[in-house]
Short mmCIF file of C-alpha atoms and ligand atoms in Angstrom, two decimals:
data_model
loop_
_atom_site.label_atom_id
_atom_site.label_comp_id
_atom_site.label_asym_id
_atom_site.label_seq_id
_atom_site.Cartn_x
_atom_site.Cartn_y
_atom_site.Cartn_z
CA UNK A 1 -8.93 294.27 -147.68
CA UNK A 2 -7.91 290.94 -149.18
CA UNK A 3 -6.93 288.16 -146.79
CA UNK A 4 -4.83 286.64 -149.65
CA UNK A 5 -1.46 288.34 -149.89
CA UNK A 6 -0.08 286.26 -152.76
CA UNK A 7 3.45 284.73 -152.85
CA UNK A 8 6.38 286.97 -153.91
CA UNK A 9 9.47 285.08 -152.81
CA UNK A 10 11.73 286.63 -155.45
CA UNK A 11 10.39 290.09 -154.97
CA UNK A 12 8.76 290.32 -158.46
CA UNK A 13 6.96 293.31 -157.07
CA UNK A 14 10.23 295.22 -157.29
CA UNK A 15 10.03 294.65 -161.03
CA UNK A 16 6.48 296.06 -161.26
CA UNK A 17 5.42 299.79 -161.65
CA UNK A 18 3.18 301.37 -159.04
CA UNK A 19 0.40 301.33 -161.51
CA UNK A 20 0.78 297.58 -162.21
CA UNK A 21 0.75 296.80 -158.46
CA UNK A 22 -2.25 299.02 -157.73
CA UNK A 23 -4.30 297.35 -160.45
CA UNK A 24 -3.17 293.93 -159.32
CA UNK A 25 -4.23 294.71 -155.78
CA UNK A 26 -7.54 296.13 -156.92
CA UNK A 27 -8.35 293.01 -158.89
CA UNK A 28 -7.22 290.80 -155.90
CA UNK A 29 -9.65 292.66 -153.62
CA UNK A 30 -12.43 292.43 -156.18
CA UNK A 31 -11.92 288.63 -156.48
CA UNK A 32 -11.98 288.40 -152.66
CA UNK A 33 -15.20 290.40 -152.45
CA UNK A 34 -17.12 289.34 -155.56
CA UNK A 35 -15.82 285.80 -156.63
CA UNK A 36 -14.65 283.89 -153.53
CA UNK A 37 -17.93 284.12 -151.59
CA UNK A 38 -20.08 282.79 -154.47
CA UNK A 39 -17.82 280.62 -156.63
CA UNK A 40 -18.27 277.30 -154.87
CA UNK A 41 -22.03 277.56 -155.15
CA UNK A 42 -21.87 278.32 -158.89
CA UNK A 43 -19.44 275.57 -159.39
CA UNK A 44 -21.47 272.99 -157.63
CA UNK A 45 -24.64 274.12 -159.50
CA UNK A 46 -22.80 274.34 -162.82
CA UNK A 47 -23.62 277.97 -163.58
CA UNK A 48 -21.67 281.00 -164.64
CA UNK A 49 -22.20 284.06 -162.37
CA UNK A 50 -23.64 286.24 -165.18
CA UNK A 51 -23.95 289.39 -162.98
CA UNK A 52 -20.18 289.65 -162.99
CA UNK A 53 -19.94 290.20 -166.72
CA UNK A 54 -20.91 293.86 -166.51
CA UNK A 55 -18.79 294.32 -163.35
CA UNK A 56 -15.75 292.98 -165.19
CA UNK A 57 -16.44 295.45 -167.85
CA UNK A 58 -16.77 298.31 -165.45
CA UNK A 59 -13.52 297.22 -163.78
CA UNK A 60 -11.65 297.30 -167.13
CA UNK A 61 -10.80 293.60 -167.18
CA UNK A 62 -12.30 292.92 -170.72
CA UNK A 63 -9.86 293.63 -173.49
CA UNK A 64 -7.67 295.22 -170.86
CA UNK A 65 -4.59 295.29 -173.24
CA UNK A 66 -6.40 296.70 -176.23
CA UNK A 67 -6.53 300.41 -177.13
CA UNK A 68 -9.31 302.63 -178.34
CA UNK A 69 -13.06 301.78 -178.87
CA UNK A 70 -13.66 301.92 -175.06
CA UNK A 71 -10.90 299.51 -174.28
CA UNK A 72 -8.69 300.20 -171.16
CA UNK A 73 -5.32 300.21 -173.11
CA UNK A 74 -3.23 298.73 -170.27
CA UNK A 75 0.04 297.09 -170.92
CA UNK A 76 0.50 293.33 -171.20
CA UNK A 77 2.06 292.76 -167.75
CA UNK A 78 -1.04 294.36 -166.21
CA UNK A 79 -3.28 292.16 -168.31
CA UNK A 80 -1.40 289.16 -167.16
CA UNK A 81 -1.66 290.23 -163.49
CA UNK A 82 -5.39 290.59 -164.00
CA UNK A 83 -5.64 287.03 -165.41
CA UNK A 84 -3.53 285.78 -162.41
CA UNK A 85 -5.91 287.33 -159.94
CA UNK A 86 -9.02 286.24 -161.70
CA UNK A 87 -7.83 282.64 -161.93
CA UNK A 88 -7.05 282.72 -158.20
CA UNK A 89 -10.76 282.96 -157.94
CA UNK A 90 -11.68 280.41 -160.53
CA UNK A 91 -10.34 279.28 -163.92
CA UNK A 92 -13.96 279.85 -165.34
CA UNK A 93 -13.83 283.52 -164.37
CA UNK A 94 -10.35 283.97 -166.09
CA UNK A 95 -11.74 281.98 -169.02
CA UNK A 96 -14.61 284.33 -169.49
CA UNK A 97 -12.16 287.29 -169.54
CA UNK A 98 -9.70 285.54 -171.87
CA UNK A 99 -12.32 284.57 -174.43
CA UNK A 100 -13.94 287.94 -174.37
CA UNK A 101 -10.71 289.99 -174.53
CA UNK A 102 -8.19 287.85 -176.39
CA UNK A 103 -10.42 285.61 -178.52
CA UNK A 104 -13.27 287.93 -179.47
CA UNK A 105 -12.25 291.52 -179.02
CA UNK A 106 -8.71 290.97 -180.27
CA UNK A 107 -9.62 289.51 -183.69
CA UNK A 108 -12.25 292.27 -184.24
CA UNK A 109 -9.66 294.80 -183.06
CA UNK A 110 -6.81 293.35 -185.15
CA UNK A 111 -8.61 292.01 -188.27
CA UNK A 112 -11.97 293.70 -188.28
CA UNK A 113 -13.35 296.58 -190.38
CA UNK A 114 -13.93 299.99 -188.77
CA UNK A 115 -17.70 299.39 -188.79
CA UNK A 116 -17.22 295.99 -186.92
CA UNK A 117 -14.88 297.57 -184.37
CA UNK A 118 -17.32 300.50 -183.70
CA UNK A 119 -20.30 298.13 -183.51
CA UNK A 120 -18.77 295.47 -181.17
CA UNK A 121 -15.72 296.65 -179.18
CA UNK A 122 -17.30 299.27 -176.90
CA UNK A 123 -20.22 296.81 -175.89
CA UNK A 124 -17.89 294.00 -175.39
CA UNK A 125 -15.43 296.04 -173.28
CA UNK A 126 -18.31 297.07 -171.12
CA UNK A 127 -19.63 293.62 -170.67
CA UNK A 128 -22.87 294.73 -172.27
CA UNK A 129 -22.38 292.13 -175.03
CA UNK A 130 -20.75 288.78 -174.68
CA UNK A 131 -18.66 286.90 -177.34
CA UNK A 132 -17.34 283.37 -177.98
CA UNK A 133 -14.66 281.96 -180.33
CA UNK A 134 -15.50 278.97 -182.45
CA UNK A 135 -12.45 277.13 -183.72
CA UNK A 136 -12.63 273.48 -182.39
CA UNK A 137 -14.88 271.03 -184.03
CA UNK A 138 -16.05 267.64 -182.93
CA UNK A 139 -13.37 265.96 -185.16
CA UNK A 140 -10.79 268.70 -185.25
CA UNK A 141 -9.31 269.82 -182.00
CA UNK A 142 -5.42 269.93 -182.11
CA UNK A 143 -5.54 270.15 -185.86
CA UNK A 144 -7.93 273.02 -186.68
CA UNK A 145 -6.53 273.30 -190.21
CA UNK A 146 -8.69 270.22 -191.03
CA UNK A 147 -11.92 272.05 -190.12
CA UNK A 148 -15.06 271.11 -191.97
CA UNK A 149 -17.18 274.20 -191.35
CA UNK A 150 -17.64 275.97 -194.60
CA UNK A 151 -18.80 279.36 -195.85
CA UNK A 152 -20.03 279.73 -199.55
CA UNK A 153 -20.02 283.01 -201.33
CA UNK A 154 -23.49 283.56 -202.76
CA UNK A 155 -22.74 286.89 -204.27
CA UNK A 156 -24.81 289.19 -201.96
CA UNK A 157 -24.05 287.09 -198.75
CA UNK A 158 -22.29 284.12 -197.37
CA UNK A 159 -23.98 280.74 -196.38
CA UNK A 160 -22.37 279.03 -193.33
CA UNK A 161 -22.74 275.30 -192.62
CA UNK A 162 -21.02 273.13 -189.98
CA UNK A 163 -20.49 272.73 -186.24
CA UNK A 164 -18.16 273.80 -183.48
CA UNK A 165 -17.79 272.08 -180.12
CA UNK A 166 -16.37 272.98 -176.72
CA UNK A 167 -16.97 276.66 -177.08
CA UNK A 168 -16.74 278.78 -174.00
CA UNK A 169 -19.53 281.32 -173.54
CA UNK A 170 -21.32 279.86 -176.68
CA UNK A 171 -24.82 279.88 -175.30
CA UNK A 172 -24.38 283.26 -173.77
CA UNK A 173 -22.84 284.98 -176.66
CA UNK A 174 -24.29 287.87 -178.64
CA UNK A 175 -21.53 287.43 -181.29
CA UNK A 176 -19.50 284.41 -182.21
CA UNK A 177 -16.12 284.78 -183.98
CA UNK A 178 -16.35 281.62 -186.18
CA UNK A 179 -13.53 280.22 -188.24
CA UNK A 180 -14.63 278.54 -191.49
CA UNK A 181 -13.22 277.66 -194.84
CA UNK A 182 -14.17 279.89 -197.84
CA UNK A 183 -12.92 278.49 -201.11
CA UNK A 184 -10.51 276.29 -199.10
CA UNK A 185 -9.00 279.14 -196.98
CA UNK A 186 -9.69 279.75 -193.34
CA UNK A 187 -11.60 283.00 -192.71
CA UNK A 188 -13.21 284.64 -189.61
CA UNK A 189 -17.02 285.49 -189.59
CA UNK A 190 -19.07 287.35 -187.01
CA UNK A 191 -22.14 285.22 -186.44
CA UNK A 192 -24.74 287.10 -184.39
CA UNK A 193 -27.31 285.65 -181.91
CA UNK A 194 -30.62 285.21 -183.62
CA UNK A 195 -29.41 284.55 -187.14
CA UNK A 196 -31.61 282.01 -188.73
CA UNK A 197 -30.12 278.45 -188.63
CA UNK A 198 -27.67 279.28 -185.80
CA UNK A 199 -28.08 277.54 -182.42
CA UNK A 200 -25.71 277.22 -179.46
CA UNK A 201 -26.82 274.45 -177.12
CA UNK A 202 -24.96 274.24 -173.78
CA UNK A 203 -22.91 271.08 -173.13
CA UNK A 204 -23.59 269.40 -169.82
CA UNK A 205 -22.06 266.81 -167.61
CA UNK A 206 -18.72 268.48 -167.14
CA UNK A 207 -16.50 267.68 -164.12
CA UNK A 208 -14.27 270.62 -164.84
CA UNK A 209 -14.79 274.39 -165.38
CA UNK A 210 -18.33 274.04 -164.05
CA UNK A 211 -18.61 277.72 -163.39
CA UNK A 212 -18.21 278.42 -167.11
CA UNK A 213 -20.57 277.89 -169.88
CA UNK A 214 -19.37 275.51 -172.70
CA UNK A 215 -21.42 274.97 -175.84
CA UNK A 216 -21.87 273.59 -179.23
CA UNK A 217 -22.38 275.96 -182.13
CA UNK A 218 -24.47 274.62 -185.05
CA UNK A 219 -24.88 276.38 -188.36
CA UNK A 220 -27.41 275.23 -190.82
CA UNK A 221 -27.53 277.38 -193.93
CA UNK A 222 -26.87 280.50 -191.81
CA UNK A 223 -27.04 283.67 -194.03
CA UNK A 224 -24.07 285.81 -193.13
CA UNK A 225 -24.10 289.36 -194.51
CA UNK A 226 -21.02 290.26 -196.48
CA UNK A 227 -19.98 292.95 -193.99
CA UNK A 228 -19.59 290.20 -191.28
CA UNK A 229 -16.46 288.61 -192.67
CA UNK A 230 -13.19 289.69 -190.88
CA UNK A 231 -11.38 291.48 -193.82
CA UNK A 232 -7.96 291.66 -192.24
CA UNK A 233 -6.67 288.09 -192.16
CA UNK A 234 -6.70 284.88 -194.23
CA UNK A 235 -5.47 281.42 -193.10
CA UNK A 236 -4.74 279.67 -189.90
CA UNK A 237 -2.53 282.43 -188.57
CA UNK A 238 -5.84 284.40 -187.95
CA UNK A 239 -7.11 282.13 -185.15
CA UNK A 240 -3.57 281.22 -183.99
CA UNK A 241 -2.75 284.90 -183.58
CA UNK A 242 -5.72 285.15 -181.18
CA UNK A 243 -4.59 282.07 -179.30
CA UNK A 244 -1.19 283.57 -178.71
CA UNK A 245 -2.74 286.33 -176.78
CA UNK A 246 -5.08 284.02 -174.89
CA UNK A 247 -2.32 281.54 -174.06
CA UNK A 248 -0.21 284.44 -172.71
CA UNK A 249 -3.00 285.21 -170.27
CA UNK A 250 -3.25 281.60 -169.21
CA UNK A 251 0.47 281.47 -168.38
CA UNK A 252 -0.22 284.13 -165.79
CA UNK A 253 -3.68 282.81 -164.79
CA UNK A 254 -2.45 279.37 -163.91
CA UNK A 255 -0.12 281.05 -161.33
CA UNK A 256 -3.17 282.38 -159.61
CA UNK A 257 -4.75 279.05 -159.22
CA UNK A 258 -1.40 277.58 -158.02
CA UNK A 259 -1.02 280.36 -155.44
CA UNK A 260 -4.50 279.77 -154.10
CA UNK A 261 -3.58 276.04 -153.66
CA UNK A 262 -0.33 276.82 -151.87
CA UNK A 263 -2.02 279.34 -149.64
CA UNK A 264 -4.68 276.87 -148.61
CA UNK A 265 -2.26 274.00 -148.16
CA UNK A 266 0.17 276.24 -146.04
CA UNK A 267 -2.62 277.51 -143.73
CA UNK A 268 -4.05 274.01 -143.43
CA UNK A 269 -0.70 272.41 -142.66
CA UNK A 270 -0.16 274.87 -139.78
CA UNK A 271 -3.51 274.20 -138.19
CA UNK A 272 -4.01 270.47 -138.73
CA UNK A 273 -2.83 268.42 -135.80
CA UNK A 274 -1.75 264.74 -136.27
CA UNK A 275 0.53 262.81 -133.89
CA UNK A 276 0.11 265.77 -131.44
CA UNK A 277 1.87 268.17 -133.80
CA UNK A 278 0.82 270.41 -136.72
CA UNK A 279 1.41 268.47 -139.95
CA UNK A 280 3.53 271.52 -141.00
CA UNK A 281 6.15 270.35 -138.62
CA UNK A 282 6.73 267.16 -140.62
CA UNK A 283 9.63 267.34 -143.13
CA UNK A 284 7.73 265.45 -145.81
CA UNK A 285 4.91 268.04 -145.68
CA UNK A 286 7.34 270.93 -145.65
CA UNK A 287 9.07 269.36 -148.70
CA UNK A 288 5.77 269.50 -150.55
CA UNK A 289 5.15 273.15 -149.59
CA UNK A 290 8.63 274.17 -150.41
CA UNK A 291 8.36 272.44 -153.86
CA UNK A 292 5.15 274.41 -154.55
CA UNK A 293 6.87 277.68 -153.70
CA UNK A 294 9.80 276.75 -155.96
CA UNK A 295 7.69 276.04 -158.92
CA UNK A 296 5.48 279.11 -158.48
CA UNK A 297 8.52 281.25 -158.11
CA UNK A 298 10.02 279.89 -161.39
CA UNK A 299 6.67 280.33 -163.20
CA UNK A 300 6.42 283.94 -161.94
CA UNK A 301 9.79 284.74 -163.48
CA UNK A 302 8.73 283.17 -166.78
CA UNK A 303 5.46 285.18 -166.84
CA UNK A 304 7.03 288.42 -165.86
CA UNK A 305 9.82 288.16 -168.57
CA UNK A 306 7.27 287.09 -171.16
CA UNK A 307 5.09 290.14 -170.38
CA UNK A 308 8.00 292.46 -170.64
CA UNK A 309 8.90 290.98 -174.01
CA UNK A 310 5.24 291.27 -175.19
CA UNK A 311 5.20 294.86 -174.27
CA UNK A 312 8.54 295.40 -176.07
CA UNK A 313 7.34 293.49 -179.19
CA UNK A 314 10.00 290.82 -178.97
CA UNK A 315 7.88 287.97 -177.74
CA UNK A 316 7.39 284.95 -180.10
CA UNK A 317 4.55 282.46 -180.04
CA UNK A 318 6.93 279.66 -179.25
CA UNK A 319 7.81 281.55 -175.92
CA UNK A 320 4.23 281.65 -175.21
CA UNK A 321 3.95 277.96 -175.76
CA UNK A 322 6.64 277.31 -173.22
CA UNK A 323 5.09 279.53 -170.51
CA UNK A 324 1.56 278.22 -171.09
CA UNK A 325 2.58 274.49 -170.96
CA UNK A 326 5.05 274.99 -168.05
CA UNK A 327 2.78 277.10 -165.77
CA UNK A 328 -0.40 275.14 -166.34
CA UNK A 329 1.60 271.88 -165.82
CA UNK A 330 3.00 273.04 -162.48
CA UNK A 331 -0.29 274.48 -161.40
CA UNK A 332 -2.00 271.22 -162.02
CA UNK A 333 0.66 269.31 -160.05
CA UNK A 334 0.50 271.85 -157.20
CA UNK A 335 -3.24 271.41 -157.02
CA UNK A 336 -2.87 267.62 -156.83
CA UNK A 337 -0.06 267.88 -154.06
CA UNK A 338 -2.17 270.45 -152.16
CA UNK A 339 -5.15 268.06 -152.22
CA UNK A 340 -2.81 265.48 -150.62
CA UNK A 341 -1.73 267.96 -147.90
CA UNK A 342 -5.44 268.56 -147.05
CA UNK A 343 -6.08 264.87 -146.63
CA UNK A 344 -9.82 263.90 -146.91
CA UNK A 345 -10.73 267.62 -146.45
CA UNK A 346 -8.97 268.33 -149.77
CA UNK A 347 -12.05 266.97 -151.58
CA UNK A 348 -14.51 269.28 -149.88
CA UNK A 349 -15.96 272.43 -151.46
CA UNK A 350 -14.93 274.19 -148.18
CA UNK A 351 -11.48 274.39 -149.76
CA UNK A 352 -10.73 275.57 -153.28
CA UNK A 353 -8.36 272.73 -154.02
CA UNK A 354 -10.40 270.16 -155.90
CA UNK A 355 -12.14 272.89 -157.91
CA UNK A 356 -8.84 274.27 -159.03
CA UNK A 357 -7.51 270.72 -159.70
CA UNK A 358 -10.53 269.84 -161.83
CA UNK A 359 -10.42 273.22 -163.64
CA UNK A 360 -6.76 272.89 -164.43
CA UNK A 361 -7.42 269.56 -166.21
CA UNK A 362 -9.29 271.61 -168.89
CA UNK A 363 -6.67 274.39 -168.93
CA UNK A 364 -4.06 271.73 -169.58
CA UNK A 365 -6.00 270.75 -172.72
CA UNK A 366 -7.53 273.87 -174.07
CA UNK A 367 -5.61 276.56 -175.95
CA UNK A 368 -3.30 273.86 -177.35
CA UNK A 369 -2.74 270.71 -175.29
CA UNK A 370 0.35 270.29 -173.19
CA UNK A 371 1.87 268.07 -175.88
CA UNK A 372 0.97 270.30 -178.79
CA UNK A 373 3.13 272.91 -177.04
CA UNK A 374 5.85 270.36 -176.61
CA UNK A 375 5.76 269.87 -180.34
CA UNK A 376 5.81 273.60 -181.01
CA UNK A 377 9.05 273.75 -179.00
CA UNK A 378 10.35 270.57 -180.69
CA UNK A 379 9.85 272.17 -184.03
CA UNK A 380 11.59 275.35 -182.90
CA UNK A 381 14.61 273.39 -181.63
CA UNK A 382 14.97 270.94 -184.52
CA UNK A 383 13.32 272.61 -187.46
CA UNK A 384 11.36 269.49 -188.02
CA UNK A 385 7.60 269.43 -187.47
CA UNK A 386 6.35 266.26 -185.68
CA UNK A 387 2.62 266.95 -185.70
CA UNK A 388 1.88 264.54 -188.54
P1 LIG B 401 1.62 276.38 -188.87
O1 LIG B 401 2.07 276.08 -190.14
O2 LIG B 401 2.41 276.20 -187.61
O3 LIG B 401 1.05 277.89 -188.83
C1 LIG B 401 0.22 278.45 -189.78
C2 LIG B 401 0.43 279.90 -189.81
O4 LIG B 401 0.16 280.52 -188.49
C3 LIG B 401 1.39 281.07 -187.91
N1 LIG B 401 1.36 280.68 -186.49
C4 LIG B 401 1.02 281.43 -185.56
N2 LIG B 401 0.68 282.80 -185.50
C5 LIG B 401 0.41 283.33 -184.32
N3 LIG B 401 0.44 282.65 -183.13
C6 LIG B 401 0.71 281.25 -183.16
N4 LIG B 401 0.71 280.66 -182.00
C7 LIG B 401 0.99 280.71 -184.35
N5 LIG B 401 1.37 279.42 -184.66
C8 LIG B 401 1.52 279.41 -186.07
C9 LIG B 401 2.48 280.50 -188.73
O5 LIG B 401 3.57 281.37 -188.70
C10 LIG B 401 1.85 280.37 -190.05
O6 LIG B 401 1.77 281.65 -190.73
P2 LIG B 401 1.97 281.79 -192.28
O7 LIG B 401 2.08 283.29 -192.48
O8 LIG B 401 3.14 281.00 -192.70
O9 LIG B 401 0.70 281.25 -192.82
O10 LIG B 401 0.28 275.55 -188.57
P3 LIG B 401 0.05 274.04 -188.37
O11 LIG B 401 -1.05 273.58 -189.26
O12 LIG B 401 1.31 273.32 -188.46
O13 LIG B 401 -0.54 273.96 -186.87
C11 LIG B 401 0.27 274.11 -185.86
C12 LIG B 401 -0.38 273.78 -184.55
C13 LIG B 401 -0.67 272.24 -184.41
C14 LIG B 401 0.52 274.19 -183.47
C15 LIG B 401 -1.73 274.53 -184.41
O14 LIG B 401 -2.68 274.02 -185.26
C16 LIG B 401 -2.26 274.62 -183.00
O15 LIG B 401 -1.88 275.40 -182.18
N6 LIG B 401 -3.18 273.62 -182.66
C17 LIG B 401 -3.86 273.67 -181.32
C18 LIG B 401 -5.22 274.19 -181.43
C19 LIG B 401 -5.73 275.05 -180.36
O16 LIG B 401 -4.93 275.64 -179.64
N7 LIG B 401 -7.03 275.24 -180.30
C20 LIG B 401 -7.50 276.13 -179.25
C21 LIG B 401 -8.98 276.41 -179.56
S1 LIG B 401 -9.57 277.83 -178.69
C22 LIG B 401 -9.60 277.41 -177.09
O17 LIG B 401 -9.17 276.38 -176.63
C23 LIG B 401 -10.21 278.43 -176.18
S2 LIG B 401 -10.32 277.91 -174.52
C24 LIG B 401 -10.94 279.40 -174.06
C25 LIG B 401 -11.01 279.55 -172.56
O18 LIG B 401 -12.03 279.20 -172.04
O19 LIG B 401 -10.07 280.22 -171.98
P1 LIG B 402 -7.38 266.02 -179.38
O1 LIG B 402 -6.74 266.96 -180.40
O2 LIG B 402 -8.18 264.89 -179.92
O3 LIG B 402 -6.17 265.47 -178.50
C1 LIG B 402 -6.27 264.23 -177.73
C2 LIG B 402 -4.89 263.85 -177.20
O4 LIG B 402 -4.04 263.53 -178.34
C3 LIG B 402 -4.17 264.98 -176.46
O5 LIG B 402 -3.46 264.35 -175.43
C4 LIG B 402 -3.20 265.60 -177.52
O6 LIG B 402 -2.13 266.21 -176.97
C5 LIG B 402 -2.87 264.39 -178.31
N1 LIG B 402 -2.48 264.65 -179.70
C6 LIG B 402 -3.25 265.21 -180.65
N2 LIG B 402 -2.40 265.36 -181.76
C7 LIG B 402 -1.19 264.97 -181.48
C8 LIG B 402 0.03 264.85 -182.14
N3 LIG B 402 0.20 265.37 -183.37
N4 LIG B 402 1.12 264.36 -181.47
C9 LIG B 402 0.96 263.93 -180.18
N5 LIG B 402 -0.13 263.98 -179.47
C10 LIG B 402 -1.17 264.55 -180.07
N6 LIG B 402 -12.20 275.48 -178.37
C11 LIG B 402 -12.63 276.60 -178.96
O7 LIG B 402 -12.43 276.69 -180.24
N7 LIG B 402 -13.22 277.61 -178.41
C12 LIG B 402 -13.35 277.62 -177.03
O8 LIG B 402 -13.86 278.58 -176.43
C13 LIG B 402 -13.06 276.41 -176.33
N8 LIG B 402 -13.26 276.35 -175.03
C14 LIG B 402 -12.96 275.12 -174.37
C15 LIG B 402 -13.41 274.97 -173.04
C16 LIG B 402 -13.24 273.78 -172.40
C17 LIG B 402 -13.79 273.54 -170.98
C18 LIG B 402 -12.56 272.72 -173.07
C19 LIG B 402 -12.23 271.42 -172.34
C20 LIG B 402 -12.09 272.89 -174.36
C21 LIG B 402 -12.30 274.04 -175.02
N9 LIG B 402 -12.00 274.27 -176.41
C22 LIG B 402 -12.33 275.36 -177.02
C23 LIG B 402 -11.39 273.12 -177.19
C24 LIG B 402 -9.96 272.86 -176.93
O9 LIG B 402 -9.21 273.86 -177.57
C25 LIG B 402 -9.55 271.56 -177.41
O10 LIG B 402 -10.14 270.58 -176.52
C26 LIG B 402 -8.13 271.31 -177.59
O11 LIG B 402 -7.56 272.08 -178.60
C27 LIG B 402 -7.75 269.79 -177.77
O12 LIG B 402 -8.55 269.33 -178.80
P2 LIG B 402 -9.25 267.85 -178.56
O13 LIG B 402 -10.01 268.02 -177.27
O14 LIG B 402 -10.04 267.49 -179.72
O15 LIG B 402 -8.22 266.82 -178.27
#
């Protein structure tokens, strides 16, 4: 059984179904057994634990909230709980699951042809094939609408040219969902491993998300068969629709990292003796722990309510922006305060703190930076867009 019980100060469990709780607990135990014992080593070595891909498929974590084509068909609250537990292990493990499910399987499921769905979804759900999502470019991060990657219609096929950067799972991927302009309009293309002119070199030198593969994607006159365009969507709303799903998962996931940090800080504070007393007995230390619990509890209520609205079909993407930015922000702050509570020990790999803190710096930036989500909310409030 898991030694990590989670924090449930406001009895969110009373708001979950038995099935939701059972799956959450199963994922929690899986993370304790399969991720916690190996993750620091992978993090320090800068490698992704590839053997977990198939296991995640077998456990039903990949495309968990999608239906048909071998997908588990779970509700969105359960998908959120899976993300929470995975990110308690490591943001890189949750990233793998988010990219595969929300950014690769979702666009194929929502915008793909029947042939594309049949070809890719069962293998991706099983973890037998791996996918990546190419939107960001070296010169276009927060403003993807300015992308330079281009597809040209040559009659019998398309020709793709351009480059993507910061792509999670890029080097590992069997299929890349690539967003490129065709006649000035953003379209999605399925670019397959081995296509001539397509390379995906791994990016190195990261101090964050080290147990996750991040890559460039380079396209030099890549011939894309006509049947590899996603027929069901045109324009920026295609990739943004995928991001809404992935950002939703991150809003839950960040709470897992935050709970891991509070758990570690609380245990440490009770056992660390200074001035002949456990540091947990000092009011300043208790203040830090109480603040972490307060912010986690508020974040849990946000995530739960968001999930129920997503399941009811009433969630908007602006609501997701608020939850993503809030929960990642508080998780990052909690990781920093937890590092302080651990003193010098907080920088050691023996504790998960520094790894979570470093990971959350990326999570704060990817899937829309903190301030991009601020601007989304500002536009919702005022009706005025302040991006440009
Ligand atoms: P805008 O005019 O707002 O929207 C264009 C069209 O899209 C619709 N829309 C959305 N649809 C679904 N979900 C959303 N979140 C949506 N936001 C907007 C919108 O209704 C409109 O539809 P239509 O029918 O009118 O055409 O577009 P804009 O050009 O003003 O851009 C807005 C902005 C800046 C918010 C957007 O560009 C943005 O979100 N930028 C941030 C880019 C980003 O998040 N990149 C993430 C890359 S992927 C990644 O980071 C993966 S990390 C993976 C991991 O390891 O976990
Ligand atoms: P920029 O857009 O250059 O932003 C830099 C700073 O300027 C930020 O503080 C930002 O908030 C601010 N800023 C920008 N515009 C404005 C504005 N209008 N007003 C106020 N402030 C502004 N992308 C993918 O497509 N697929 C992936 O799988 C993927 N995985 C990633 C994995 C990792 C580890 C990381 C770090 C990134 C990943 N990304 C991925 C890229 C990520 O989505 C981008 O980094 C992110 O969208 C921000 O873009 P940028 O880094 O170019 O920052």
